[in-house]
Amino acid sequence: MARPRKPLLSRDRIIEAAGELVDAEGLEAVSTRRLAAALGVSGPSLYNHFRTKDAILEAVADAVSARVDLSMFDTGDGPLDWRAALHAWAHSYRAALADHPNIVPVLARGPGRRPAGLRLADAVFGAMTAAGWPPAHATRIGALMRYFILGSAVASFARGFVDDETAYDPADYPHLGQAHLLAERRHEVDEGAFETGLTALLDGLTLQYDSLHHEPHRSPPGPAGT
C-alpha cells in the first residue's frame, strides 16, 4: 500500500502550525484558511480536530504551558523550600513565554479547561499549602506570580526606547540622557528587572510567611468591617 505524500492531519500538527503562525505574525494571523494552506489540507478537515479558531489558540497556549518545568515542586517526602521553588518556577515560566510572547494574551485569560495550565496551577497551589501557606494565601500567591510573570513577558521595557540619542532632549527629559542606550542592552535590562522584581516579591512573601508562623494570624476585615 502506497504511503500518503503528506503526514496524516493530527491535533499536534495543527497546534504546531498554528503556533508557528502566532510566533511569526501574531494572533490575528491565525485562520482556518491560513492553517489549511500551511498544512496542505482543506479547511473543513480542521474541524475534525478543533471546532473553532479559539479552540486552536487555546491548544497552542496549553502547549506553551506544558513546557514550564514543575519538577521543583516535587520533593518526594522531604520538606519544600517554597521560596527556592517559586524562584526556579518563575524563571522557567518566563523563559517559556519569552519564546512565544504573542500567545501571552491567551494565557492571560487563565487556565480555563486547559490541561497543562491546570496542572501548573495545581502544582503551585499544592506546593504552597504543603509548605504551610493557608489556602487563601496560596491562591493569592499563584495569582500574584502569574500577574508578574505574564506581565514581564508581554513586552520589553528596554525596547520601548529608540536607539537615537537625539530623541530625548535633556531640556524636556532631564533624566533620560542615556535612554537611547537601553535598546542595545535589552537582555541585561529586562533580565535584571525581572530578577529584581522577583526577589522583591519573594522577600515580601517571606516576611508574610514568617508573620503567619510566628504571630497569631487575624483575617482582614470584610467589606463592612466584619
mmCIF file with all atom_site columns, C-alpha atoms in Angstrom:
data_model
loop_
_atom_site.group_PDB
_atom_site.id
_atom_site.type_symbol
_atom_site.label_atom_id
_atom_site.label_alt_id
_atom_site.label_comp_id
_atom_site.label_asym_id
_atom_site.label_entity_id
_atom_site.label_seq_id
_atom_site.pdbx_PDB_ins_code
_atom_site.Cartn_x
_atom_site.Cartn_y
_atom_site.Cartn_z
_atom_site.occupancy
_atom_site.B_iso_or_equiv
_atom_site.pdbx_formal_charge
_atom_site.auth_seq_id
_atom_site.auth_comp_id
_atom_site.auth_asym_id
_atom_site.auth_atom_id
_atom_site.pdbx_PDB_model_num
ATOM 1   C CA . MET A 1 1   ? 0.000   0.000  0.000  1.00 0.00 ? 1   MET A CA 1
ATOM 2   C CA . ALA A 1 2   ? 1.452   3.350  -1.053 1.00 0.00 ? 2   ALA A CA 1
ATOM 3   C CA . ARG A 1 3   ? 2.260   5.838  1.693  1.00 0.00 ? 3   ARG A CA 1
ATOM 4   C CA . PRO A 1 4   ? 0.431   9.161  1.681  1.00 0.00 ? 4   PRO A CA 1
ATOM 5   C CA . ARG A 1 5   ? 2.508   12.019 0.300  1.00 0.00 ? 5   ARG A CA 1
ATOM 6   C CA . LYS A 1 6   ? 1.858   14.152 3.395  1.00 0.00 ? 6   LYS A CA 1
ATOM 7   C CA . PRO A 1 7   ? 1.659   13.048 7.029  1.00 0.00 ? 7   PRO A CA 1
ATOM 8   C CA . LEU A 1 8   ? -1.891  12.476 8.187  1.00 0.00 ? 8   LEU A CA 1
ATOM 9   C CA . LEU A 1 9   ? -3.525  15.502 9.777  1.00 0.00 ? 9   LEU A CA 1
ATOM 10  C CA . SER A 1 10  ? -3.467  15.448 13.585 1.00 0.00 ? 10  SER A CA 1
ATOM 11  C CA . ARG A 1 11  ? -4.083  17.750 16.506 1.00 0.00 ? 11  ARG A CA 1
ATOM 12  C CA . ASP A 1 12  ? -0.357  18.007 17.120 1.00 0.00 ? 12  ASP A CA 1
ATOM 13  C CA . ARG A 1 13  ? 0.338   19.068 13.521 1.00 0.00 ? 13  ARG A CA 1
ATOM 14  C CA . ILE A 1 14  ? -2.383  21.702 13.686 1.00 0.00 ? 14  ILE A CA 1
ATOM 15  C CA . ILE A 1 15  ? -1.096  23.038 17.024 1.00 0.00 ? 15  ILE A CA 1
ATOM 16  C CA . GLU A 1 16  ? 2.462   23.181 15.706 1.00 0.00 ? 16  GLU A CA 1
ATOM 17  C CA . ALA A 1 17  ? 1.436   25.032 12.525 1.00 0.00 ? 17  ALA A CA 1
ATOM 18  C CA . ALA A 1 18  ? -0.781  27.448 14.452 1.00 0.00 ? 18  ALA A CA 1
ATOM 19  C CA . GLY A 1 19  ? 1.995   28.105 16.965 1.00 0.00 ? 19  GLY A CA 1
ATOM 20  C CA . GLU A 1 20  ? 4.453   28.920 14.208 1.00 0.00 ? 20  GLU A CA 1
ATOM 21  C CA . LEU A 1 21  ? 1.936   31.329 12.671 1.00 0.00 ? 21  LEU A CA 1
ATOM 22  C CA . VAL A 1 22  ? 1.275   33.025 16.022 1.00 0.00 ? 22  VAL A CA 1
ATOM 23  C CA . ASP A 1 23  ? 5.006   33.390 16.667 1.00 0.00 ? 23  ASP A CA 1
ATOM 24  C CA . ALA A 1 24  ? 5.644   34.868 13.234 1.00 0.00 ? 24  ALA A CA 1
ATOM 25  C CA . GLU A 1 25  ? 2.617   37.123 12.741 1.00 0.00 ? 25  GLU A CA 1
ATOM 26  C CA . GLY A 1 26  ? 0.508   37.275 15.898 1.00 0.00 ? 26  GLY A CA 1
ATOM 27  C CA . LEU A 1 27  ? -2.899  36.004 16.971 1.00 0.00 ? 27  LEU A CA 1
ATOM 28  C CA . GLU A 1 28  ? -4.842  37.769 14.224 1.00 0.00 ? 28  GLU A CA 1
ATOM 29  C CA . ALA A 1 29  ? -2.909  35.887 11.540 1.00 0.00 ? 29  ALA A CA 1
ATOM 30  C CA . VAL A 1 30  ? -4.443  32.566 12.571 1.00 0.00 ? 30  VAL A CA 1
ATOM 31  C CA . SER A 1 31  ? -7.381  31.456 10.437 1.00 0.00 ? 31  SER A CA 1
ATOM 32  C CA . THR A 1 32  ? -8.614  28.108 9.197  1.00 0.00 ? 32  THR A CA 1
ATOM 33  C CA . ARG A 1 33  ? -7.748  29.175 5.669  1.00 0.00 ? 33  ARG A CA 1
ATOM 34  C CA . ARG A 1 34  ? -4.149  30.034 6.552  1.00 0.00 ? 34  ARG A CA 1
ATOM 35  C CA . LEU A 1 35  ? -3.703  26.890 8.600  1.00 0.00 ? 35  LEU A CA 1
ATOM 36  C CA . ALA A 1 36  ? -5.230  24.648 5.958  1.00 0.00 ? 36  ALA A CA 1
ATOM 37  C CA . ALA A 1 37  ? -2.910  26.114 3.334  1.00 0.00 ? 37  ALA A CA 1
ATOM 38  C CA . ALA A 1 38  ? 0.137   25.638 5.575  1.00 0.00 ? 38  ALA A CA 1
ATOM 39  C CA . LEU A 1 39  ? -0.828  22.036 6.262  1.00 0.00 ? 39  LEU A CA 1
ATOM 40  C CA . GLY A 1 40  ? -1.793  21.220 2.675  1.00 0.00 ? 40  GLY A CA 1
ATOM 41  C CA . VAL A 1 41  ? -5.353  20.227 3.547  1.00 0.00 ? 41  VAL A CA 1
ATOM 42  C CA . SER A 1 42  ? -8.852  21.564 3.021  1.00 0.00 ? 42  SER A CA 1
ATOM 43  C CA . GLY A 1 43  ? -10.255 23.981 5.560  1.00 0.00 ? 43  GLY A CA 1
ATOM 44  C CA . PRO A 1 44  ? -13.157 21.782 6.723  1.00 0.00 ? 44  PRO A CA 1
ATOM 45  C CA . SER A 1 45  ? -10.768 18.960 7.637  1.00 0.00 ? 45  SER A CA 1
ATOM 46  C CA . LEU A 1 46  ? -9.501  21.085 10.563 1.00 0.00 ? 46  LEU A CA 1
ATOM 47  C CA . TYR A 1 47  ? -12.927 20.867 12.175 1.00 0.00 ? 47  TYR A CA 1
ATOM 48  C CA . ASN A 1 48  ? -12.464 17.150 12.689 1.00 0.00 ? 48  ASN A CA 1
ATOM 49  C CA . HIS A 1 49  ? -9.936  18.133 15.367 1.00 0.00 ? 49  HIS A CA 1
ATOM 50  C CA . PHE A 1 50  ? -10.933 21.640 16.515 1.00 0.00 ? 50  PHE A CA 1
ATOM 51  C CA . ARG A 1 51  ? -14.376 23.184 16.386 1.00 0.00 ? 51  ARG A CA 1
ATOM 52  C CA . THR A 1 52  ? -13.240 26.826 16.385 1.00 0.00 ? 52  THR A CA 1
ATOM 53  C CA . LYS A 1 53  ? -10.238 29.077 15.884 1.00 0.00 ? 53  LYS A CA 1
ATOM 54  C CA . ASP A 1 54  ? -10.356 29.928 19.595 1.00 0.00 ? 54  ASP A CA 1
ATOM 55  C CA . ALA A 1 55  ? -10.041 26.238 20.438 1.00 0.00 ? 55  ALA A CA 1
ATOM 56  C CA . ILE A 1 56  ? -6.891  26.077 18.320 1.00 0.00 ? 56  ILE A CA 1
ATOM 57  C CA . LEU A 1 57  ? -5.404  29.095 20.084 1.00 0.00 ? 57  LEU A CA 1
ATOM 58  C CA . GLU A 1 58  ? -6.276  27.584 23.457 1.00 0.00 ? 58  GLU A CA 1
ATOM 59  C CA . ALA A 1 59  ? -4.392  24.446 22.443 1.00 0.00 ? 59  ALA A CA 1
ATOM 60  C CA . VAL A 1 60  ? -1.381  26.490 21.336 1.00 0.00 ? 60  VAL A CA 1
ATOM 61  C CA . ALA A 1 61  ? -1.392  28.291 24.685 1.00 0.00 ? 61  ALA A CA 1
ATOM 62  C CA . ASP A 1 62  ? -1.593  24.997 26.540 1.00 0.00 ? 62  ASP A CA 1
ATOM 63  C CA . ALA A 1 63  ? 1.339   23.635 24.567 1.00 0.00 ? 63  ALA A CA 1
ATOM 64  C CA . VAL A 1 64  ? 3.404   26.570 25.828 1.00 0.00 ? 64  VAL A CA 1
ATOM 65  C CA . SER A 1 65  ? 2.266   25.954 29.412 1.00 0.00 ? 65  SER A CA 1
ATOM 66  C CA . ALA A 1 66  ? 3.337   22.324 29.050 1.00 0.00 ? 66  ALA A CA 1
ATOM 67  C CA . ARG A 1 67  ? 6.930   23.496 28.541 1.00 0.00 ? 67  ARG A CA 1
ATOM 68  C CA . VAL A 1 68  ? 7.113   25.039 32.008 1.00 0.00 ? 68  VAL A CA 1
ATOM 69  C CA . ASP A 1 69  ? 9.186   22.966 34.438 1.00 0.00 ? 69  ASP A CA 1
ATOM 70  C CA . LEU A 1 70  ? 7.233   21.902 37.530 1.00 0.00 ? 70  LEU A CA 1
ATOM 71  C CA . SER A 1 71  ? 9.759   19.440 38.926 1.00 0.00 ? 71  SER A CA 1
ATOM 72  C CA . MET A 1 72  ? 10.920  21.891 41.615 1.00 0.00 ? 72  MET A CA 1
ATOM 73  C CA . PHE A 1 73  ? 7.576   21.404 43.412 1.00 0.00 ? 73  PHE A CA 1
ATOM 74  C CA . ASP A 1 74  ? 8.047   17.658 43.733 1.00 0.00 ? 74  ASP A CA 1
ATOM 75  C CA . THR A 1 75  ? 10.358  16.882 46.639 1.00 0.00 ? 75  THR A CA 1
ATOM 76  C CA . GLY A 1 76  ? 9.058   13.405 47.409 1.00 0.00 ? 76  GLY A CA 1
ATOM 77  C CA . ASP A 1 77  ? 8.597   13.105 51.142 1.00 0.00 ? 77  ASP A CA 1
ATOM 78  C CA . GLY A 1 78  ? 11.070  15.856 52.038 1.00 0.00 ? 78  GLY A CA 1
ATOM 79  C CA . PRO A 1 79  ? 10.239  19.443 53.021 1.00 0.00 ? 79  PRO A CA 1
ATOM 80  C CA . LEU A 1 80  ? 9.779   22.004 50.269 1.00 0.00 ? 80  LEU A CA 1
ATOM 81  C CA . ASP A 1 81  ? 11.830  25.187 50.123 1.00 0.00 ? 81  ASP A CA 1
ATOM 82  C CA . TRP A 1 82  ? 8.866   27.121 48.776 1.00 0.00 ? 82  TRP A CA 1
ATOM 83  C CA . ARG A 1 83  ? 10.856  30.291 48.079 1.00 0.00 ? 83  ARG A CA 1
ATOM 84  C CA . ALA A 1 84  ? 13.521  28.488 46.022 1.00 0.00 ? 84  ALA A CA 1
ATOM 85  C CA . ALA A 1 85  ? 10.797  26.544 44.203 1.00 0.00 ? 85  ALA A CA 1
ATOM 86  C CA . LEU A 1 86  ? 8.880   29.693 43.262 1.00 0.00 ? 86  LEU A CA 1
ATOM 87  C CA . HIS A 1 87  ? 12.090  31.335 42.084 1.00 0.00 ? 87  HIS A CA 1
ATOM 88  C CA . ALA A 1 88  ? 13.028  28.423 39.818 1.00 0.00 ? 88  ALA A CA 1
ATOM 89  C CA . TRP A 1 89  ? 9.464   28.030 38.534 1.00 0.00 ? 89  TRP A CA 1
ATOM 90  C CA . ALA A 1 90  ? 9.141   31.745 37.749 1.00 0.00 ? 90  ALA A CA 1
ATOM 91  C CA . HIS A 1 91  ? 12.265  31.661 35.600 1.00 0.00 ? 91  HIS A CA 1
ATOM 92  C CA . SER A 1 92  ? 11.122  28.532 33.762 1.00 0.00 ? 92  SER A CA 1
ATOM 93  C CA . TYR A 1 93  ? 7.665   30.028 33.161 1.00 0.00 ? 93  TYR A CA 1
ATOM 94  C CA . ARG A 1 94  ? 9.071   33.304 31.912 1.00 0.00 ? 94  ARG A CA 1
ATOM 95  C CA . ALA A 1 95  ? 11.523  31.517 29.606 1.00 0.00 ? 95  ALA A CA 1
ATOM 96  C CA . ALA A 1 96  ? 8.663   29.584 28.002 1.00 0.00 ? 96  ALA A CA 1
ATOM 97  C CA . LEU A 1 97  ? 6.686   32.781 27.473 1.00 0.00 ? 97  LEU A CA 1
ATOM 98  C CA . ALA A 1 98  ? 9.698   34.720 26.212 1.00 0.00 ? 98  ALA A CA 1
ATOM 99  C CA . ASP A 1 99  ? 9.978   32.232 23.350 1.00 0.00 ? 99  ASP A CA 1
ATOM 100 C CA . HIS A 1 100 ? 6.310   32.761 22.433 1.00 0.00 ? 100 HIS A CA 1
ATOM 101 C CA . PRO A 1 101 ? 5.241   36.269 23.551 1.00 0.00 ? 101 PRO A CA 1
ATOM 102 C CA . ASN A 1 102 ? 2.396   36.567 21.049 1.00 0.00 ? 102 ASN A CA 1
ATOM 103 C CA . ILE A 1 103 ? 0.410   33.842 22.823 1.00 0.00 ? 103 ILE A CA 1
ATOM 104 C CA . VAL A 1 104 ? 0.568   35.624 26.206 1.00 0.00 ? 104 VAL A CA 1
ATOM 105 C CA . PRO A 1 105 ? -2.844  37.360 25.786 1.00 0.00 ? 105 PRO A CA 1
ATOM 106 C CA . VAL A 1 106 ? -4.492  33.938 25.510 1.00 0.00 ? 106 VAL A CA 1
ATOM 107 C CA . LEU A 1 107 ? -2.637  32.629 28.558 1.00 0.00 ? 107 LEU A CA 1
ATOM 108 C CA . ALA A 1 108 ? -3.652  35.753 30.479 1.00 0.00 ? 108 ALA A CA 1
ATOM 109 C CA . ARG A 1 109 ? -7.293  34.655 30.320 1.00 0.00 ? 109 ARG A CA 1
ATOM 110 C CA . GLY A 1 110 ? -6.491  31.937 32.858 1.00 0.00 ? 110 GLY A CA 1
ATOM 111 C CA . PRO A 1 111 ? -6.220  28.168 32.521 1.00 0.00 ? 111 PRO A CA 1
ATOM 112 C CA . GLY A 1 112 ? -9.919  27.539 31.919 1.00 0.00 ? 112 GLY A CA 1
ATOM 113 C CA . ARG A 1 113 ? -10.052 23.878 30.907 1.00 0.00 ? 113 ARG A CA 1
ATOM 114 C CA . ARG A 1 114 ? -6.524  23.625 29.500 1.00 0.00 ? 114 ARG A CA 1
ATOM 115 C CA . PRO A 1 115 ? -4.864  20.513 30.988 1.00 0.00 ? 115 PRO A CA 1
ATOM 116 C CA . ALA A 1 116 ? -1.284  21.819 31.171 1.00 0.00 ? 116 ALA A CA 1
ATOM 117 C CA . GLY A 1 117 ? -2.437  25.158 32.558 1.00 0.00 ? 117 GLY A CA 1
ATOM 118 C CA . LEU A 1 118 ? -4.483  23.401 35.225 1.00 0.00 ? 118 LEU A CA 1
ATOM 119 C CA . ARG A 1 119 ? -1.570  21.141 36.149 1.00 0.00 ? 119 ARG A CA 1
ATOM 120 C CA . LEU A 1 120 ? 0.562   24.254 36.552 1.00 0.00 ? 120 LEU A CA 1
ATOM 121 C CA . ALA A 1 121 ? -1.986  25.935 38.828 1.00 0.00 ? 121 ALA A CA 1
ATOM 122 C CA . ASP A 1 122 ? -2.470  22.723 40.779 1.00 0.00 ? 122 ASP A CA 1
ATOM 123 C CA . ALA A 1 123 ? 1.268   22.267 41.298 1.00 0.00 ? 123 ALA A CA 1
ATOM 124 C CA . VAL A 1 124 ? 1.780   25.793 42.631 1.00 0.00 ? 124 VAL A CA 1
ATOM 125 C CA . PHE A 1 125 ? -1.248  25.730 44.930 1.00 0.00 ? 125 PHE A CA 1
ATOM 126 C CA . GLY A 1 126 ? -0.457  22.244 46.222 1.00 0.00 ? 126 GLY A CA 1
ATOM 127 C CA . ALA A 1 127 ? 3.165   23.110 46.899 1.00 0.00 ? 127 ALA A CA 1
ATOM 128 C CA . MET A 1 128 ? 2.320   26.303 48.757 1.00 0.00 ? 128 MET A CA 1
ATOM 129 C CA . THR A 1 129 ? -0.267  24.663 51.001 1.00 0.00 ? 129 THR A CA 1
ATOM 130 C CA . ALA A 1 130 ? 2.097   21.752 51.653 1.00 0.00 ? 130 ALA A CA 1
ATOM 131 C CA . ALA A 1 131 ? 4.744   24.284 52.700 1.00 0.00 ? 131 ALA A CA 1
ATOM 132 C CA . GLY A 1 132 ? 2.416   25.748 55.306 1.00 0.00 ? 132 GLY A CA 1
ATOM 133 C CA . TRP A 1 133 ? 0.666   28.579 53.498 1.00 0.00 ? 133 TRP A CA 1
ATOM 134 C CA . PRO A 1 134 ? -3.071  28.825 54.273 1.00 0.00 ? 134 PRO A CA 1
ATOM 135 C CA . PRO A 1 135 ? -5.199  28.004 51.200 1.00 0.00 ? 135 PRO A CA 1
ATOM 136 C CA . ALA A 1 136 ? -6.366  31.598 50.727 1.00 0.00 ? 136 ALA A CA 1
ATOM 137 C CA . HIS A 1 137 ? -2.781  32.849 50.752 1.00 0.00 ? 137 HIS A CA 1
ATOM 138 C CA . ALA A 1 138 ? -1.681  30.070 48.412 1.00 0.00 ? 138 ALA A CA 1
ATOM 139 C CA . THR A 1 139 ? -4.354  31.157 45.934 1.00 0.00 ? 139 THR A CA 1
ATOM 140 C CA . ARG A 1 140 ? -3.180  34.756 46.094 1.00 0.00 ? 140 ARG A CA 1
ATOM 141 C CA . ILE A 1 141 ? 0.444   33.703 45.626 1.00 0.00 ? 141 ILE A CA 1
ATOM 142 C CA . GLY A 1 142 ? -0.454  31.774 42.480 1.00 0.00 ? 142 GLY A CA 1
ATOM 143 C CA . ALA A 1 143 ? -2.334  34.786 41.130 1.00 0.00 ? 143 ALA A CA 1
ATOM 144 C CA . LEU A 1 144 ? 0.400   37.247 42.117 1.00 0.00 ? 144 LEU A CA 1
ATOM 145 C CA . MET A 1 145 ? 3.147   35.238 40.482 1.00 0.00 ? 145 MET A CA 1
ATOM 146 C CA . ARG A 1 146 ? 1.122   34.765 37.316 1.00 0.00 ? 146 ARG A CA 1
ATOM 147 C CA . TYR A 1 147 ? 0.412   38.504 37.055 1.00 0.00 ? 147 TYR A CA 1
ATOM 148 C CA . PHE A 1 148 ? 4.090   39.304 37.446 1.00 0.00 ? 148 PHE A CA 1
ATOM 149 C CA . ILE A 1 149 ? 5.407   36.657 35.063 1.00 0.00 ? 149 ILE A CA 1
ATOM 150 C CA . LEU A 1 150 ? 2.839   37.258 32.327 1.00 0.00 ? 150 LEU A CA 1
ATOM 151 C CA . GLY A 1 151 ? 3.344   41.000 32.587 1.00 0.00 ? 151 GLY A CA 1
ATOM 152 C CA . SER A 1 152 ? 7.088   40.643 32.218 1.00 0.00 ? 152 SER A CA 1
ATOM 153 C CA . ALA A 1 153 ? 6.611   38.626 29.033 1.00 0.00 ? 153 ALA A CA 1
ATOM 154 C CA . VAL A 1 154 ? 4.231   40.984 27.246 1.00 0.00 ? 154 VAL A CA 1
ATOM 155 C CA . ALA A 1 155 ? 6.922   43.355 26.004 1.00 0.00 ? 155 ALA A CA 1
ATOM 156 C CA . SER A 1 156 ? 10.478  44.509 26.536 1.00 0.00 ? 156 SER A CA 1
ATOM 157 C CA . PHE A 1 157 ? 10.954  47.632 28.642 1.00 0.00 ? 157 PHE A CA 1
ATOM 158 C CA . ALA A 1 158 ? 14.318  48.337 27.044 1.00 0.00 ? 158 ALA A CA 1
ATOM 159 C CA . ARG A 1 159 ? 12.992  48.052 23.502 1.00 0.00 ? 159 ARG A CA 1
ATOM 160 C CA . GLY A 1 160 ? 10.449  50.734 24.324 1.00 0.00 ? 160 GLY A CA 1
ATOM 161 C CA . PHE A 1 161 ? 13.157  53.349 23.861 1.00 0.00 ? 161 PHE A CA 1
ATOM 162 C CA . VAL A 1 162 ? 14.568  54.202 20.448 1.00 0.00 ? 162 VAL A CA 1
ATOM 163 C CA . ASP A 1 163 ? 18.257  53.912 19.639 1.00 0.00 ? 163 ASP A CA 1
ATOM 164 C CA . ASP A 1 164 ? 18.658  57.601 18.836 1.00 0.00 ? 164 ASP A CA 1
ATOM 165 C CA . GLU A 1 165 ? 20.415  59.948 21.228 1.00 0.00 ? 165 GLU A CA 1
ATOM 166 C CA . THR A 1 166 ? 18.613  62.964 19.739 1.00 0.00 ? 166 THR A CA 1
ATOM 167 C CA . ALA A 1 167 ? 15.197  61.564 20.658 1.00 0.00 ? 167 ALA A CA 1
ATOM 168 C CA . TYR A 1 168 ? 15.410  62.520 24.325 1.00 0.00 ? 168 TYR A CA 1
ATOM 169 C CA . ASP A 1 169 ? 16.212  66.193 24.607 1.00 0.00 ? 169 ASP A CA 1
ATOM 170 C CA . PRO A 1 170 ? 17.593  66.957 28.111 1.00 0.00 ? 170 PRO A CA 1
ATOM 171 C CA . ALA A 1 171 ? 15.530  70.135 28.084 1.00 0.00 ? 171 ALA A CA 1
ATOM 172 C CA . ASP A 1 172 ? 12.381  68.007 28.006 1.00 0.00 ? 172 ASP A CA 1
ATOM 173 C CA . TYR A 1 173 ? 13.587  64.813 29.691 1.00 0.00 ? 173 TYR A CA 1
ATOM 174 C CA . PRO A 1 174 ? 16.443  65.738 32.047 1.00 0.00 ? 174 PRO A CA 1
ATOM 175 C CA . HIS A 1 175 ? 16.792  62.200 33.403 1.00 0.00 ? 175 HIS A CA 1
ATOM 176 C CA . LEU A 1 176 ? 16.715  60.248 30.131 1.00 0.00 ? 176 LEU A CA 1
ATOM 177 C CA . GLY A 1 177 ? 20.085  61.262 28.738 1.00 0.00 ? 177 GLY A CA 1
ATOM 178 C CA . GLN A 1 178 ? 21.171  57.622 28.443 1.00 0.00 ? 178 GLN A CA 1
ATOM 179 C CA . ALA A 1 179 ? 17.805  56.156 27.446 1.00 0.00 ? 179 ALA A CA 1
ATOM 180 C CA . HIS A 1 180 ? 18.897  55.621 23.861 1.00 0.00 ? 180 HIS A CA 1
ATOM 181 C CA . LEU A 1 181 ? 21.364  53.003 25.120 1.00 0.00 ? 181 LEU A CA 1
ATOM 182 C CA . LEU A 1 182 ? 18.671  50.795 26.638 1.00 0.00 ? 182 LEU A CA 1
ATOM 183 C CA . ALA A 1 183 ? 17.709  49.042 23.413 1.00 0.00 ? 183 ALA A CA 1
ATOM 184 C CA . GLU A 1 184 ? 21.179  47.619 22.844 1.00 0.00 ? 184 GLU A CA 1
ATOM 185 C CA . ARG A 1 185 ? 21.256  46.426 26.450 1.00 0.00 ? 185 ARG A CA 1
ATOM 186 C CA . ARG A 1 186 ? 17.817  44.802 26.269 1.00 0.00 ? 186 ARG A CA 1
ATOM 187 C CA . HIS A 1 187 ? 18.799  41.455 27.759 1.00 0.00 ? 187 HIS A CA 1
ATOM 188 C CA . GLU A 1 188 ? 20.706  42.971 30.661 1.00 0.00 ? 188 GLU A CA 1
ATOM 189 C CA . VAL A 1 189 ? 17.960  45.466 31.475 1.00 0.00 ? 189 VAL A CA 1
ATOM 190 C CA . ASP A 1 190 ? 14.964  43.171 31.102 1.00 0.00 ? 190 ASP A CA 1
ATOM 191 C CA . GLU A 1 191 ? 16.520  40.180 32.838 1.00 0.00 ? 191 GLU A CA 1
ATOM 192 C CA . GLY A 1 192 ? 17.803  42.392 35.631 1.00 0.00 ? 192 GLY A CA 1
ATOM 193 C CA . ALA A 1 193 ? 14.396  43.988 36.092 1.00 0.00 ? 193 ALA A CA 1
ATOM 194 C CA . PHE A 1 194 ? 12.719  40.586 36.262 1.00 0.00 ? 194 PHE A CA 1
ATOM 195 C CA . GLU A 1 195 ? 15.166  39.289 38.859 1.00 0.00 ? 195 GLU A CA 1
ATOM 196 C CA . THR A 1 196 ? 14.882  42.495 40.904 1.00 0.00 ? 196 THR A CA 1
ATOM 197 C CA . GLY A 1 197 ? 11.093  42.284 40.916 1.00 0.00 ? 197 GLY A CA 1
ATOM 198 C CA . LEU A 1 198 ? 11.052  38.572 41.641 1.00 0.00 ? 198 LEU A CA 1
ATOM 199 C CA . THR A 1 199 ? 13.429  38.986 44.583 1.00 0.00 ? 199 THR A CA 1
ATOM 200 C CA . ALA A 1 200 ? 11.288  41.810 45.967 1.00 0.00 ? 200 ALA A CA 1
ATOM 201 C CA . LEU A 1 201 ? 8.144   39.673 45.691 1.00 0.00 ? 201 LEU A CA 1
ATOM 202 C CA . LEU A 1 202 ? 9.772   36.715 47.393 1.00 0.00 ? 202 LEU A CA 1
ATOM 203 C CA . ASP A 1 203 ? 11.224  38.927 50.124 1.00 0.00 ? 203 ASP A CA 1
ATOM 204 C CA . GLY A 1 204 ? 7.751   40.268 50.833 1.00 0.00 ? 204 GLY A CA 1
ATOM 205 C CA . LEU A 1 205 ? 6.224   36.791 50.838 1.00 0.00 ? 205 LEU A CA 1
ATOM 206 C CA . THR A 1 206 ? 8.936   35.579 53.203 1.00 0.00 ? 206 THR A CA 1
ATOM 207 C CA . LEU A 1 207 ? 8.001   38.325 55.676 1.00 0.00 ? 207 LEU A CA 1
ATOM 208 C CA . GLN A 1 208 ? 4.341   37.314 55.434 1.00 0.00 ? 208 GLN A CA 1
ATOM 209 C CA . TYR A 1 209 ? 5.186   33.645 55.899 1.00 0.00 ? 209 TYR A CA 1
ATOM 210 C CA . ASP A 1 210 ? 7.281   34.348 58.975 1.00 0.00 ? 210 ASP A CA 1
ATOM 211 C CA . SER A 1 211 ? 4.498   36.501 60.379 1.00 0.00 ? 211 SER A CA 1
ATOM 212 C CA . LEU A 1 212 ? 1.917   33.775 59.811 1.00 0.00 ? 212 LEU A CA 1
ATOM 213 C CA . HIS A 1 213 ? 4.011   31.192 61.601 1.00 0.00 ? 213 HIS A CA 1
ATOM 214 C CA . HIS A 1 214 ? 5.287   33.263 64.497 1.00 0.00 ? 214 HIS A CA 1
ATOM 215 C CA . GLU A 1 215 ? 2.388   35.572 65.271 1.00 0.00 ? 215 GLU A CA 1
ATOM 216 C CA . PRO A 1 216 ? -1.362  34.944 65.668 1.00 0.00 ? 216 PRO A CA 1
ATOM 217 C CA . HIS A 1 217 ? -2.972  35.397 62.278 1.00 0.00 ? 217 HIS A CA 1
ATOM 218 C CA . ARG A 1 218 ? -6.051  37.593 62.052 1.00 0.00 ? 218 ARG A CA 1
ATOM 219 C CA . SER A 1 219 ? -8.115  37.626 58.892 1.00 0.00 ? 219 SER A CA 1
ATOM 220 C CA . PRO A 1 220 ? -8.567  41.038 57.270 1.00 0.00 ? 220 PRO A CA 1
ATOM 221 C CA . PRO A 1 221 ? -11.946 42.694 57.858 1.00 0.00 ? 221 PRO A CA 1
ATOM 222 C CA . GLY A 1 222 ? -14.725 42.033 55.397 1.00 0.00 ? 222 GLY A CA 1
ATOM 223 C CA . PRO A 1 223 ? -16.392 44.619 53.129 1.00 0.00 ? 223 PRO A CA 1
ATOM 224 C CA . ALA A 1 224 ? -18.363 46.095 56.018 1.00 0.00 ? 224 ALA A CA 1
ATOM 225 C CA . GLY A 1 225 ? -15.617 45.751 58.592 1.00 0.00 ? 225 GLY A CA 1
ATOM 226 C CA . THR A 1 226 ? -16.940 42.401 59.789 1.00 0.00 ? 226 THR A CA 1
#
